[in-house]
Amino acid sequence: MPLPKDVLRLRIKNEVEMCQRELRHHISVSDPNLTSFPIMVSVTLLRVPGPDWEEGKVVHRFVHRLAILISHDYPMEKPIVKWMTPIFHPNIMAPEDGGYVCTKLLENWDFSSNLMTFIKGIESLLTTPNPRNPFGNDTCTRAAAYFNRKRYNPPLVMNQSDKRIRIVGDAND
């Protein structure tokens, strides 16, 4: 049974505002009034290293875009997530392959799940690909084979506000 519309709008509003306040990423909503479903939450991850493949080698990309589609059955129904930027990852399909994201956060989605936890989980997934559980398409299986041979070592990212080094996904992040 879905949440009452007013409760649903308030929950989504609070989750989006918390993400905008607590995360350094750009987050916008397709319908600011949260009345027209599905709602698309556009997320641009900034300063998060993730693997890409260019000219025969793995390179680091630091800006990533994804779209999160929220239905009127949220949070009982998990959102639909589409990756929008180039990537070389066993658990994230490139946009031209569908842009699907394979993560336990979506598999185990329940009423207590939220956008903040999901986005932080995506940050972690970018820096720690899981080659043992890839999608079955060509790009993801090639990425899995690559990362089974060679561990992905993302560069350290400097936090501009306090000039301290942080590791994405670190408990102090």
Tab-separated table of N, CA and C in Angstrom:
chain	number	residue	atom	x	y	z
A	1	MET	N	0.844	-1.180	0.000
A	1	MET	CA	0.000	0.000	0.000
A	1	MET	C	0.889	1.244	0.000
A	2	PRO	N	0.678	2.159	-0.927
A	2	PRO	CA	1.515	3.361	-0.997
A	2	PRO	C	1.253	4.306	0.176
A	3	LEU	N	2.250	5.168	0.400
A	3	LEU	CA	2.085	6.213	1.414
A	3	LEU	C	1.031	7.210	0.944
A	4	PRO	N	0.340	7.863	1.874
A	4	PRO	CA	-0.544	8.966	1.475
A	4	PRO	C	0.279	10.021	0.728
A	5	LYS	N	-0.315	10.654	-0.273
A	5	LYS	CA	0.420	11.588	-1.140
A	5	LYS	C	1.155	12.681	-0.368
A	6	ASP	N	0.522	13.269	0.640
A	6	ASP	CA	1.180	14.325	1.415
A	6	ASP	C	2.394	13.790	2.163
A	7	VAL	N	2.269	12.598	2.716
A	7	VAL	CA	3.381	11.974	3.438
A	7	VAL	C	4.509	11.643	2.464
A	8	LEU	N	4.160	11.108	1.296
A	8	LEU	CA	5.155	10.777	0.277
A	8	LEU	C	5.906	12.021	-0.180
A	9	ARG	N	5.176	13.092	-0.491
A	9	ARG	CA	5.833	14.336	-0.928
A	9	ARG	C	6.767	14.871	0.146
A	10	LEU	N	6.339	14.838	1.401
A	10	LEU	CA	7.176	15.324	2.496
A	10	LEU	C	8.427	14.457	2.644
A	11	ARG	N	8.269	13.160	2.526
A	11	ARG	CA	9.423	12.273	2.651
A	11	ARG	C	10.432	12.549	1.536
A	12	ILE	N	9.962	12.621	0.294
A	12	ILE	CA	10.877	12.878	-0.823
A	12	ILE	C	11.527	14.247	-0.666
A	13	LYS	N	10.750	15.254	-0.308
A	13	LYS	CA	11.284	16.608	-0.096
A	13	LYS	C	12.389	16.576	0.953
A	14	ASN	N	12.148	15.911	2.081
A	14	ASN	CA	13.143	15.838	3.154
A	14	ASN	C	14.397	15.087	2.711
A	15	GLU	N	14.216	13.995	1.981
A	15	GLU	CA	15.377	13.231	1.514
A	15	GLU	C	16.217	14.043	0.535
A	16	VAL	N	15.567	14.714	-0.409
A	16	VAL	CA	16.305	15.521	-1.390
A	16	VAL	C	17.016	16.676	-0.691
A	17	GLU	N	16.330	17.366	0.212
A	17	GLU	CA	16.958	18.479	0.930
A	17	GLU	C	18.135	18.004	1.771
A	18	MET	N	18.022	16.838	2.400
A	18	MET	CA	19.131	16.304	3.181
A	18	MET	C	20.331	16.026	2.272
A	19	CYS	N	20.086	15.458	1.107
A	19	CYS	CA	21.173	15.195	0.162
A	19	CYS	C	21.817	16.500	-0.308
A	20	GLN	N	20.999	17.499	-0.611
A	20	GLN	CA	21.529	18.788	-1.065
A	20	GLN	C	22.352	19.461	0.031
A	21	ARG	N	21.941	19.291	1.256
A	21	ARG	CA	22.616	19.919	2.386
A	21	ARG	C	23.892	19.166	2.783
A	22	GLU	N	23.840	17.848	2.784
A	22	GLU	CA	24.923	17.040	3.344
A	22	GLU	C	25.964	16.572	2.327
A	23	LEU	N	25.577	16.465	1.080
A	23	LEU	CA	26.499	15.969	0.059
A	23	LEU	C	27.025	17.121	-0.777
A	24	ARG	N	28.182	16.952	-1.366
A	24	ARG	CA	28.801	18.006	-2.176
A	24	ARG	C	28.359	17.931	-3.640
A	25	HIS	N	27.404	17.093	-3.941
A	25	HIS	CA	26.977	16.861	-5.314
A	25	HIS	C	25.834	17.791	-5.711
A	26	HIS	N	25.611	17.903	-7.028
A	26	HIS	CA	24.469	18.664	-7.542
A	26	HIS	C	23.279	17.718	-7.630
A	27	ILE	N	22.185	18.110	-7.015
A	27	ILE	CA	20.979	17.283	-6.997
A	27	ILE	C	19.793	18.169	-7.337
A	28	SER	N	19.030	17.758	-8.350
A	28	SER	CA	17.840	18.517	-8.735
A	28	SER	C	16.680	17.552	-8.956
A	29	VAL	N	15.476	18.117	-8.959
A	29	VAL	CA	14.258	17.323	-9.071
A	29	VAL	C	13.459	17.809	-10.275
A	30	SER	N	12.888	16.872	-11.032
A	30	SER	CA	12.140	17.216	-12.246
A	30	SER	C	10.902	18.052	-11.945
A	31	ASP	N	10.277	17.822	-10.804
A	31	ASP	CA	9.069	18.554	-10.413
A	31	ASP	C	9.264	19.067	-8.989
A	32	PRO	N	9.640	20.344	-8.829
A	32	PRO	CA	9.889	20.882	-7.486
A	32	PRO	C	8.690	20.768	-6.545
A	33	ASN	N	7.473	20.700	-7.094
A	33	ASN	CA	6.278	20.567	-6.248
A	33	ASN	C	6.005	19.116	-5.858
A	34	LEU	N	6.729	18.192	-6.472
A	34	LEU	CA	6.601	16.760	-6.176
A	34	LEU	C	5.168	16.260	-6.331
A	35	THR	N	4.524	16.672	-7.407
A	35	THR	CA	3.138	16.257	-7.642
A	35	THR	C	2.982	15.364	-8.869
A	36	SER	N	3.947	15.385	-9.785
A	36	SER	CA	3.843	14.638	-11.034
A	36	SER	C	4.807	13.450	-11.013
A	37	PHE	N	4.248	12.251	-10.854
A	37	PHE	CA	5.072	11.048	-10.769
A	37	PHE	C	5.130	10.345	-12.116
A	38	PRO	N	6.258	9.697	-12.432
A	38	PRO	CA	7.413	9.533	-11.566
A	38	PRO	C	8.221	10.830	-11.463
A	39	ILE	N	8.867	10.987	-10.329
A	39	ILE	CA	9.759	12.121	-10.070
A	39	ILE	C	11.162	11.695	-10.494
A	40	MET	N	11.838	12.541	-11.272
A	40	MET	CA	13.221	12.243	-11.613
A	40	MET	C	14.143	13.098	-10.760
A	41	VAL	N	15.014	12.434	-10.025
A	41	VAL	CA	16.047	13.108	-9.255
A	41	VAL	C	17.331	12.976	-10.066
A	42	SER	N	17.854	14.110	-10.523
A	42	SER	CA	19.103	14.122	-11.291
A	42	SER	C	20.250	14.368	-10.327
A	43	VAL	N	21.236	13.488	-10.378
A	43	VAL	CA	22.377	13.579	-9.468
A	43	VAL	C	23.642	13.704	-10.301
A	44	THR	N	24.449	14.709	-9.998
A	44	THR	CA	25.778	14.835	-10.581
A	44	THR	C	26.771	14.668	-9.446
A	45	LEU	N	27.455	13.530	-9.452
A	45	LEU	CA	28.471	13.262	-8.436
A	45	LEU	C	29.721	14.046	-8.807
A	46	LEU	N	30.250	14.782	-7.857
A	46	LEU	CA	31.426	15.620	-8.088
A	46	LEU	C	32.596	15.135	-7.239
A	47	ARG	N	33.768	15.136	-7.845
A	47	ARG	CA	34.999	14.815	-7.134
A	47	ARG	C	34.990	13.401	-6.552
A	48	VAL	N	34.368	12.477	-7.275
A	48	VAL	CA	34.366	11.065	-6.888
A	48	VAL	C	35.064	10.290	-8.002
A	49	PRO	N	36.220	9.689	-7.728
A	49	PRO	CA	36.900	8.949	-8.784
A	49	PRO	C	36.157	7.670	-9.141
A	50	GLY	N	36.077	7.421	-10.428
A	50	GLY	CA	35.477	6.191	-10.935
A	50	GLY	C	36.168	5.812	-12.230
A	51	PRO	N	36.212	4.523	-12.552
A	51	PRO	CA	36.965	4.079	-13.729
A	51	PRO	C	36.236	4.319	-15.048
A	52	ASP	N	37.016	4.659	-16.047
A	52	ASP	CA	36.529	4.748	-17.421
A	52	ASP	C	37.620	4.152	-18.306
A	53	TRP	N	37.293	3.832	-19.530
A	53	TRP	CA	38.233	3.213	-20.470
A	53	TRP	C	38.445	4.159	-21.631
A	54	GLU	N	39.684	4.611	-21.801
A	54	GLU	CA	40.024	5.497	-22.915
A	54	GLU	C	41.351	5.067	-23.511
A	55	GLU	N	41.379	4.967	-24.820
A	55	GLU	CA	42.602	4.656	-25.559
A	55	GLU	C	43.328	3.439	-24.993
A	56	GLY	N	42.565	2.394	-24.689
A	56	GLY	CA	43.158	1.131	-24.257
A	56	GLY	C	43.622	1.063	-22.821
A	57	LYS	N	43.202	2.009	-21.989
A	57	LYS	CA	43.615	1.945	-20.578
A	57	LYS	C	42.533	2.534	-19.676
A	58	VAL	N	42.613	2.168	-18.407
A	58	VAL	CA	41.682	2.699	-17.410
A	58	VAL	C	42.143	4.092	-17.007
A	59	VAL	N	41.211	5.023	-17.033
A	59	VAL	CA	41.459	6.391	-16.578
A	59	VAL	C	40.438	6.710	-15.489
A	60	HIS	N	40.671	7.809	-14.797
A	60	HIS	CA	39.772	8.218	-13.721
A	60	HIS	C	38.849	9.327	-14.213
A	61	ARG	N	37.581	9.159	-13.959
A	61	ARG	CA	36.580	10.194	-14.237
A	61	ARG	C	36.098	10.682	-12.870
A	62	PHE	N	35.953	11.989	-12.706
A	62	PHE	CA	35.599	12.557	-11.400
A	62	PHE	C	34.206	13.170	-11.351
A	63	VAL	N	33.519	13.220	-12.478
A	63	VAL	CA	32.148	13.733	-12.530
A	63	VAL	C	31.286	12.648	-13.170
A	64	HIS	N	30.219	12.287	-12.482
A	64	HIS	CA	29.330	11.221	-12.944
A	64	HIS	C	27.889	11.688	-12.797
A	65	ARG	N	27.059	11.334	-13.765
A	65	ARG	CA	25.636	11.695	-13.688
A	65	ARG	C	24.773	10.443	-13.673
A	66	LEU	N	23.726	10.490	-12.863
A	66	LEU	CA	22.748	9.423	-12.847
A	66	LEU	C	21.371	10.011	-12.620
A	67	ALA	N	20.375	9.280	-13.077
A	67	ALA	CA	18.980	9.681	-12.887
A	67	ALA	C	18.318	8.640	-12.001
A	68	ILE	N	17.586	9.121	-11.011
A	68	ILE	CA	16.856	8.248	-10.095
A	68	ILE	C	15.375	8.544	-10.284
A	69	LEU	N	14.630	7.553	-10.759
A	69	LEU	CA	13.188	7.709	-10.982
A	69	LEU	C	12.429	7.137	-9.792
A	70	ILE	N	11.614	7.999	-9.185
A	70	ILE	CA	10.845	7.622	-7.998
A	70	ILE	C	9.367	7.553	-8.370
A	71	SER	N	8.763	6.405	-8.114
A	71	SER	CA	7.342	6.228	-8.432
A	71	SER	C	6.473	6.635	-7.242
A	72	HIS	N	5.176	6.633	-7.444
A	72	HIS	CA	4.240	6.967	-6.365
A	72	HIS	C	4.199	5.865	-5.300
A	73	ASP	N	4.849	4.716	-5.553
A	73	ASP	CA	4.919	3.634	-4.565
A	73	ASP	C	6.189	3.684	-3.716
A	74	TYR	N	7.013	4.715	-3.904
A	74	TYR	CA	8.216	4.909	-3.092
A	74	TYR	C	7.780	5.144	-1.646
A	75	PRO	N	8.472	4.679	-0.666
A	75	PRO	CA	9.703	3.902	-0.658
A	75	PRO	C	9.487	2.390	-0.666
A	76	MET	N	8.227	1.943	-0.724
A	76	MET	CA	7.990	0.502	-0.761
A	76	MET	C	8.565	-0.112	-2.040
A	77	GLU	N	8.544	0.644	-3.111
A	77	GLU	CA	9.125	0.209	-4.381
A	77	GLU	C	10.447	0.938	-4.579
A	78	LYS	N	11.484	0.166	-4.907
A	78	LYS	CA	12.798	0.788	-5.111
A	78	LYS	C	12.754	1.703	-6.329
A	79	PRO	N	13.603	2.734	-6.327
A	79	PRO	CA	13.664	3.615	-7.495
A	79	PRO	C	14.340	2.910	-8.670
A	80	ILE	N	14.116	3.448	-9.848
A	80	ILE	CA	14.812	2.979	-11.049
A	80	ILE	C	15.993	3.919	-11.248
A	81	VAL	N	17.181	3.354	-11.429
A	81	VAL	CA	18.396	4.158	-11.541
A	81	VAL	C	19.006	3.947	-12.917
A	82	LYS	N	19.358	5.046	-13.572
A	82	LYS	CA	20.002	4.999	-14.891
A	82	LYS	C	21.298	5.804	-14.848
A	83	TRP	N	22.398	5.153	-15.228
A	83	TRP	CA	23.700	5.809	-15.307
A	83	TRP	C	23.765	6.595	-16.599
A	84	MET	N	24.297	7.825	-16.554
A	84	MET	CA	24.233	8.720	-17.708
A	84	MET	C	25.594	9.093	-18.309
A	85	THR	N	26.695	8.746	-17.660
A	85	THR	CA	28.013	9.153	-18.158
A	85	THR	C	28.865	7.921	-18.477
A	86	PRO	N	29.890	8.093	-19.320
A	86	PRO	CA	30.761	6.962	-19.656
A	86	PRO	C	31.388	6.350	-18.398
A	87	ILE	N	31.520	5.024	-18.424
A	87	ILE	CA	32.088	4.315	-17.275
A	87	ILE	C	32.603	2.961	-17.741
A	88	PHE	N	33.616	2.453	-17.046
A	88	PHE	CA	34.151	1.106	-17.269
A	88	PHE	C	34.094	0.415	-15.920
A	89	HIS	N	33.032	-0.321	-15.689
A	89	HIS	CA	32.761	-0.843	-14.345
A	89	HIS	C	31.989	-2.154	-14.463
A	90	PRO	N	32.329	-3.156	-13.665
A	90	PRO	CA	31.603	-4.425	-13.763
A	90	PRO	C	30.166	-4.355	-13.248
A	91	ASN	N	29.865	-3.390	-12.394
A	91	ASN	CA	28.557	-3.333	-11.735
A	91	ASN	C	27.677	-2.184	-12.206
A	92	ILE	N	28.165	-1.401	-13.159
A	92	ILE	CA	27.403	-0.277	-13.708
A	92	ILE	C	27.513	-0.336	-15.226
A	93	MET	N	26.376	-0.449	-15.884
A	93	MET	CA	26.379	-0.478	-17.350
A	93	MET	C	26.578	0.925	-17.906
A	94	ALA	N	27.324	1.010	-18.985
A	94	ALA	CA	27.470	2.280	-19.697
A	94	ALA	C	26.097	2.707	-20.217
A	95	PRO	N	25.892	4.005	-20.415
A	95	PRO	CA	24.585	4.485	-20.890
A	95	PRO	C	24.105	3.784	-22.163
A	96	GLU	N	25.017	3.543	-23.098
A	96	GLU	CA	24.612	2.906	-24.359
A	96	GLU	C	24.187	1.444	-24.175
A	97	ASP	N	24.523	0.854	-23.031
A	97	ASP	CA	24.115	-0.526	-22.725
A	97	ASP	C	22.886	-0.583	-21.824
A	98	GLY	N	22.345	0.574	-21.460
A	98	GLY	CA	21.152	0.613	-20.608
A	98	GLY	C	21.333	1.423	-19.342
A	99	GLY	N	22.588	1.606	-18.899
A	99	GLY	CA	22.851	2.428	-17.720
A	99	GLY	C	22.367	1.832	-16.408
A	100	TYR	N	22.176	0.513	-16.364
A	100	TYR	CA	21.691	-0.110	-15.130
A	100	TYR	C	22.788	-0.159	-14.077
A	101	VAL	N	22.386	-0.099	-12.818
A	101	VAL	CA	23.311	-0.130	-11.688
A	101	VAL	C	22.992	-1.368	-10.857
A	102	CYS	N	24.000	-2.203	-10.637
A	102	CYS	CA	23.836	-3.427	-9.857
A	102	CYS	C	24.441	-3.194	-8.477
A	103	THR	N	23.604	-3.107	-7.486
A	103	THR	CA	24.104	-2.889	-6.143
A	103	THR	C	23.159	-3.518	-5.135
A	104	LYS	N	23.724	-3.998	-4.049
A	104	LYS	CA	22.921	-4.579	-2.959
A	104	LYS	C	21.945	-3.553	-2.412
A	105	LEU	N	22.299	-2.271	-2.506
A	105	LEU	CA	21.405	-1.230	-1.997
A	105	LEU	C	20.057	-1.257	-2.706
A	106	LEU	N	20.056	-1.569	-3.993
A	106	LEU	CA	18.789	-1.681	-4.720
A	106	LEU	C	18.145	-3.051	-4.495
A	107	GLU	N	18.970	-4.098	-4.482
A	107	GLU	CA	18.431	-5.444	-4.258
A	107	GLU	C	17.734	-5.547	-2.902
A	108	ASN	N	18.292	-4.880	-1.895
A	108	ASN	CA	17.759	-4.967	-0.533
A	108	ASN	C	16.911	-3.755	-0.155
A	109	TRP	N	16.430	-3.009	-1.132
A	109	TRP	CA	15.656	-1.797	-0.869
A	109	TRP	C	14.418	-2.122	-0.037
A	110	ASP	N	14.178	-1.317	0.998
A	110	ASP	CA	12.949	-1.462	1.779
A	110	ASP	C	12.514	-0.091	2.286
A	111	PHE	N	11.484	-0.064	3.093
A	111	PHE	CA	10.894	1.183	3.570
A	111	PHE	C	11.914	2.100	4.251
A	112	SER	N	12.913	1.514	4.920
A	112	SER	CA	13.889	2.331	5.648
A	112	SER	C	15.011	2.856	4.753
A	113	SER	N	15.094	2.407	3.515
A	113	SER	CA	16.127	2.889	2.593
A	113	SER	C	15.838	4.334	2.208
A	114	ASN	N	16.906	5.063	1.843
A	114	ASN	CA	16.708	6.462	1.455
A	114	ASN	C	17.750	6.894	0.427
A	115	LEU	N	17.524	8.059	-0.155
A	115	LEU	CA	18.401	8.568	-1.212
A	115	LEU	C	19.818	8.829	-0.723
A	116	MET	N	19.969	9.360	0.481
A	116	MET	CA	21.299	9.668	1.014
A	116	MET	C	22.146	8.395	1.102
A	117	THR	N	21.596	7.359	1.694
A	117	THR	CA	22.325	6.101	1.824
A	117	THR	C	22.649	5.526	0.452
A	118	PHE	N	21.703	5.610	-0.467
A	118	PHE	CA	21.931	5.083	-1.808
A	118	PHE	C	23.062	5.835	-2.514
A	119	ILE	N	23.038	7.161	-2.479
A	119	ILE	CA	24.072	7.951	-3.165
A	119	ILE	C	25.441	7.693	-2.548
A	120	LYS	N	25.526	7.612	-1.233
A	120	LYS	CA	26.803	7.296	-0.593
A	120	LYS	C	27.269	5.892	-0.980
A	121	GLY	N	26.325	4.974	-1.148
A	121	GLY	CA	26.670	3.634	-1.610
A	121	GLY	C	27.220	3.641	-3.029
A	122	ILE	N	26.668	4.495	-3.878
A	122	ILE	CA	27.175	4.630	-5.252
A	122	ILE	C	28.600	5.177	-5.232
A	123	GLU	N	28.878	6.146	-4.359
A	123	GLU	CA	30.248	6.654	-4.223
A	123	GLU	C	31.200	5.500	-3.920
A	124	SER	N	30.820	4.668	-2.982
A	124	SER	CA	31.649	3.530	-2.591
A	124	SER	C	31.795	2.525	-3.734
A	125	LEU	N	30.703	2.240	-4.437
A	125	LEU	CA	30.745	1.303	-5.559
A	125	LEU	C	31.689	1.793	-6.657
A	126	LEU	N	31.714	3.101	-6.896
A	126	LEU	CA	32.610	3.644	-7.923
A	126	LEU	C	34.069	3.367	-7.595
A	127	THR	N	34.435	3.509	-6.340
A	127	THR	CA	35.840	3.361	-5.957
A	127	THR	C	36.236	1.919	-5.668
A	128	THR	N	35.242	1.048	-5.474
A	128	THR	CA	35.539	-0.356	-5.176
A	128	THR	C	34.670	-1.279	-6.033
A	129	PRO	N	34.979	-1.391	-7.321
A	129	PRO	CA	34.204	-2.279	-8.188
A	129	PRO	C	34.243	-3.720	-7.673
A	130	ASN	N	33.145	-4.442	-7.872
A	130	ASN	CA	33.072	-5.845	-7.473
A	130	ASN	C	33.114	-6.723	-8.726
A	131	PRO	N	34.299	-7.167	-9.133
A	131	PRO	CA	34.398	-7.952	-10.366
A	131	PRO	C	33.816	-9.361	-10.235
A	132	ARG	N	33.508	-9.813	-9.023
A	132	ARG	CA	32.949	-11.152	-8.835
A	132	ARG	C	31.450	-11.210	-9.125
A	133	ASN	N	30.806	-10.042	-9.303
A	133	ASN	CA	29.362	-10.027	-9.529
A	133	ASN	C	29.005	-9.015	-10.627
A	134	PRO	N	29.520	-9.232	-11.857
A	134	PRO	CA	29.270	-8.249	-12.919
A	134	PRO	C	27.926	-8.465	-13.606
A	135	PHE	N	27.490	-7.420	-14.291
A	135	PHE	CA	26.395	-7.586	-15.243
A	135	PHE	C	26.919	-8.471	-16.371
A	136	GLY	N	26.025	-9.096	-17.122
A	136	GLY	CA	26.423	-10.036	-18.159
A	136	GLY	C	26.704	-9.436	-19.521
A	137	ASN	N	26.661	-8.114	-19.657
A	137	ASN	CA	26.930	-7.535	-20.979
A	137	ASN	C	28.440	-7.452	-21.231
A	138	ASP	N	28.814	-7.185	-22.475
A	138	ASP	CA	30.219	-7.222	-22.896
A	138	ASP	C	31.105	-6.265	-22.101
A	139	THR	N	30.691	-5.019	-21.966
A	139	THR	CA	31.528	-4.027	-21.282
A	139	THR	C	31.738	-4.392	-19.816
A	140	CYS	N	30.678	-4.797	-19.141
A	140	CYS	CA	30.797	-5.139	-17.718
A	140	CYS	C	31.635	-6.397	-17.508
A	141	THR	N	31.510	-7.384	-18.387
A	141	THR	CA	32.334	-8.589	-18.227
A	141	THR	C	33.799	-8.298	-18.552
A	142	ARG	N	34.047	-7.402	-19.514
A	142	ARG	CA	35.437	-6.986	-19.774
A	142	ARG	C	36.001	-6.235	-18.571
A	143	ALA	N	35.186	-5.373	-17.957
A	143	ALA	CA	35.628	-4.646	-16.763
A	143	ALA	C	35.898	-5.629	-15.625
A	144	ALA	N	35.042	-6.634	-15.470
A	144	ALA	CA	35.243	-7.633	-14.416
A	144	ALA	C	36.557	-8.386	-14.640
A	145	ALA	N	36.807	-8.799	-15.876
A	145	ALA	CA	38.055	-9.507	-16.175
A	145	ALA	C	39.256	-8.616	-15.866
A	146	TYR	N	39.165	-7.348	-16.240
A	146	TYR	CA	40.261	-6.408	-15.978
A	146	TYR	C	40.494	-6.246	-14.472
A	147	PHE	N	39.406	-5.992	-13.713
A	147	PHE	CA	39.561	-5.735	-12.277
A	147	PHE	C	39.817	-7.006	-11.472
A	148	ASN	N	39.593	-8.172	-12.048
A	148	ASN	CA	40.034	-9.413	-11.404
A	148	ASN	C	41.547	-9.553	-11.488
A	149	ARG	N	42.138	-8.999	-12.553
A	149	ARG	CA	43.592	-9.030	-12.724
A	149	ARG	C	44.283	-7.873	-12.019
A	150	LYS	N	43.633	-6.721	-12.026
A	150	LYS	CA	44.282	-5.513	-11.507
A	150	LYS	C	43.280	-4.734	-10.669
A	151	ARG	N	43.606	-4.536	-9.404
A	151	ARG	CA	42.715	-3.819	-8.491
A	151	ARG	C	42.614	-2.347	-8.898
A	152	TYR	N	41.418	-1.788	-8.793
A	152	TYR	CA	41.242	-0.364	-9.091
A	152	TYR	C	41.753	0.449	-7.909
A	153	ASN	N	42.691	1.332	-8.161
A	153	ASN	CA	43.261	2.198	-7.129
A	153	ASN	C	42.903	3.641	-7.448
A	154	PRO	N	41.778	4.112	-6.920
A	154	PRO	CA	41.387	5.497	-7.206
A	154	PRO	C	42.337	6.472	-6.522
A	155	PRO	N	42.548	7.613	-7.135
A	155	PRO	CA	43.416	8.612	-6.513
A	155	PRO	C	42.743	9.221	-5.286
A	156	LEU	N	43.561	9.725	-4.376
A	156	LEU	CA	43.026	10.460	-3.236
A	156	LEU	C	42.447	11.770	-3.740
A	157	VAL	N	41.389	12.222	-3.102
A	157	VAL	CA	40.731	13.461	-3.504
A	157	VAL	C	40.835	14.439	-2.348
A	158	MET	N	41.315	15.648	-2.641
A	158	MET	CA	41.468	16.675	-1.625
A	158	MET	C	40.150	17.398	-1.437
A	159	ASN	N	39.710	17.533	-0.197
A	159	ASN	CA	38.506	18.293	0.128
A	159	ASN	C	38.873	19.768	0.073
A	160	GLN	N	38.235	20.527	-0.804
A	160	GLN	CA	38.609	21.932	-1.001
A	160	GLN	C	38.330	22.799	0.215
A	161	SER	N	37.295	22.481	1.001
A	161	SER	CA	36.916	23.371	2.094
A	161	SER	C	37.914	23.352	3.239
A	162	ASP	N	38.489	22.188	3.546
A	162	ASP	CA	39.416	22.169	4.673
A	162	ASP	C	40.784	21.612	4.290
A	163	LYS	N	40.995	21.381	3.013
A	163	LYS	CA	42.287	20.958	2.482
A	163	LYS	C	42.816	19.682	3.130
A	164	ARG	N	41.909	18.809	3.557
A	164	ARG	CA	42.367	17.536	4.100
A	164	ARG	C	42.167	16.456	3.041
A	165	ILE	N	42.983	15.457	3.091
A	165	ILE	CA	42.847	14.342	2.166
A	165	ILE	C	41.775	13.413	2.708
A	166	ARG	N	40.919	12.938	1.809
A	166	ARG	CA	39.907	11.977	2.228
A	166	ARG	C	39.862	10.855	1.210
A	167	ILE	N	39.462	9.714	1.673
A	167	ILE	CA	39.253	8.573	0.798
A	167	ILE	C	37.757	8.392	0.688
A	168	VAL	N	37.226	8.387	-0.539
A	168	VAL	CA	35.790	8.236	-0.738
A	168	VAL	C	35.360	6.913	-0.134
A	169	GLY	N	34.273	6.957	0.637
A	169	GLY	CA	33.782	5.762	1.290
A	169	GLY	C	34.377	5.553	2.667
A	170	ASP	N	35.340	6.393	3.066
A	170	ASP	CA	35.943	6.307	4.384
A	170	ASP	C	34.910	6.675	5.444
A	171	ALA	N	35.017	6.098	6.618
A	171	ALA	CA	34.056	6.362	7.694
A	171	ALA	C	34.028	7.841	8.077
A	172	ASN	N	35.109	8.544	7.873
A	172	ASN	CA	35.167	9.966	8.227
A	172	ASN	C	34.769	10.862	7.072
A	173	ASP	N	34.312	10.284	5.991
A	173	ASP	CA	33.942	11.013	4.770
A	173	ASP	C	32.778	11.941	5.013
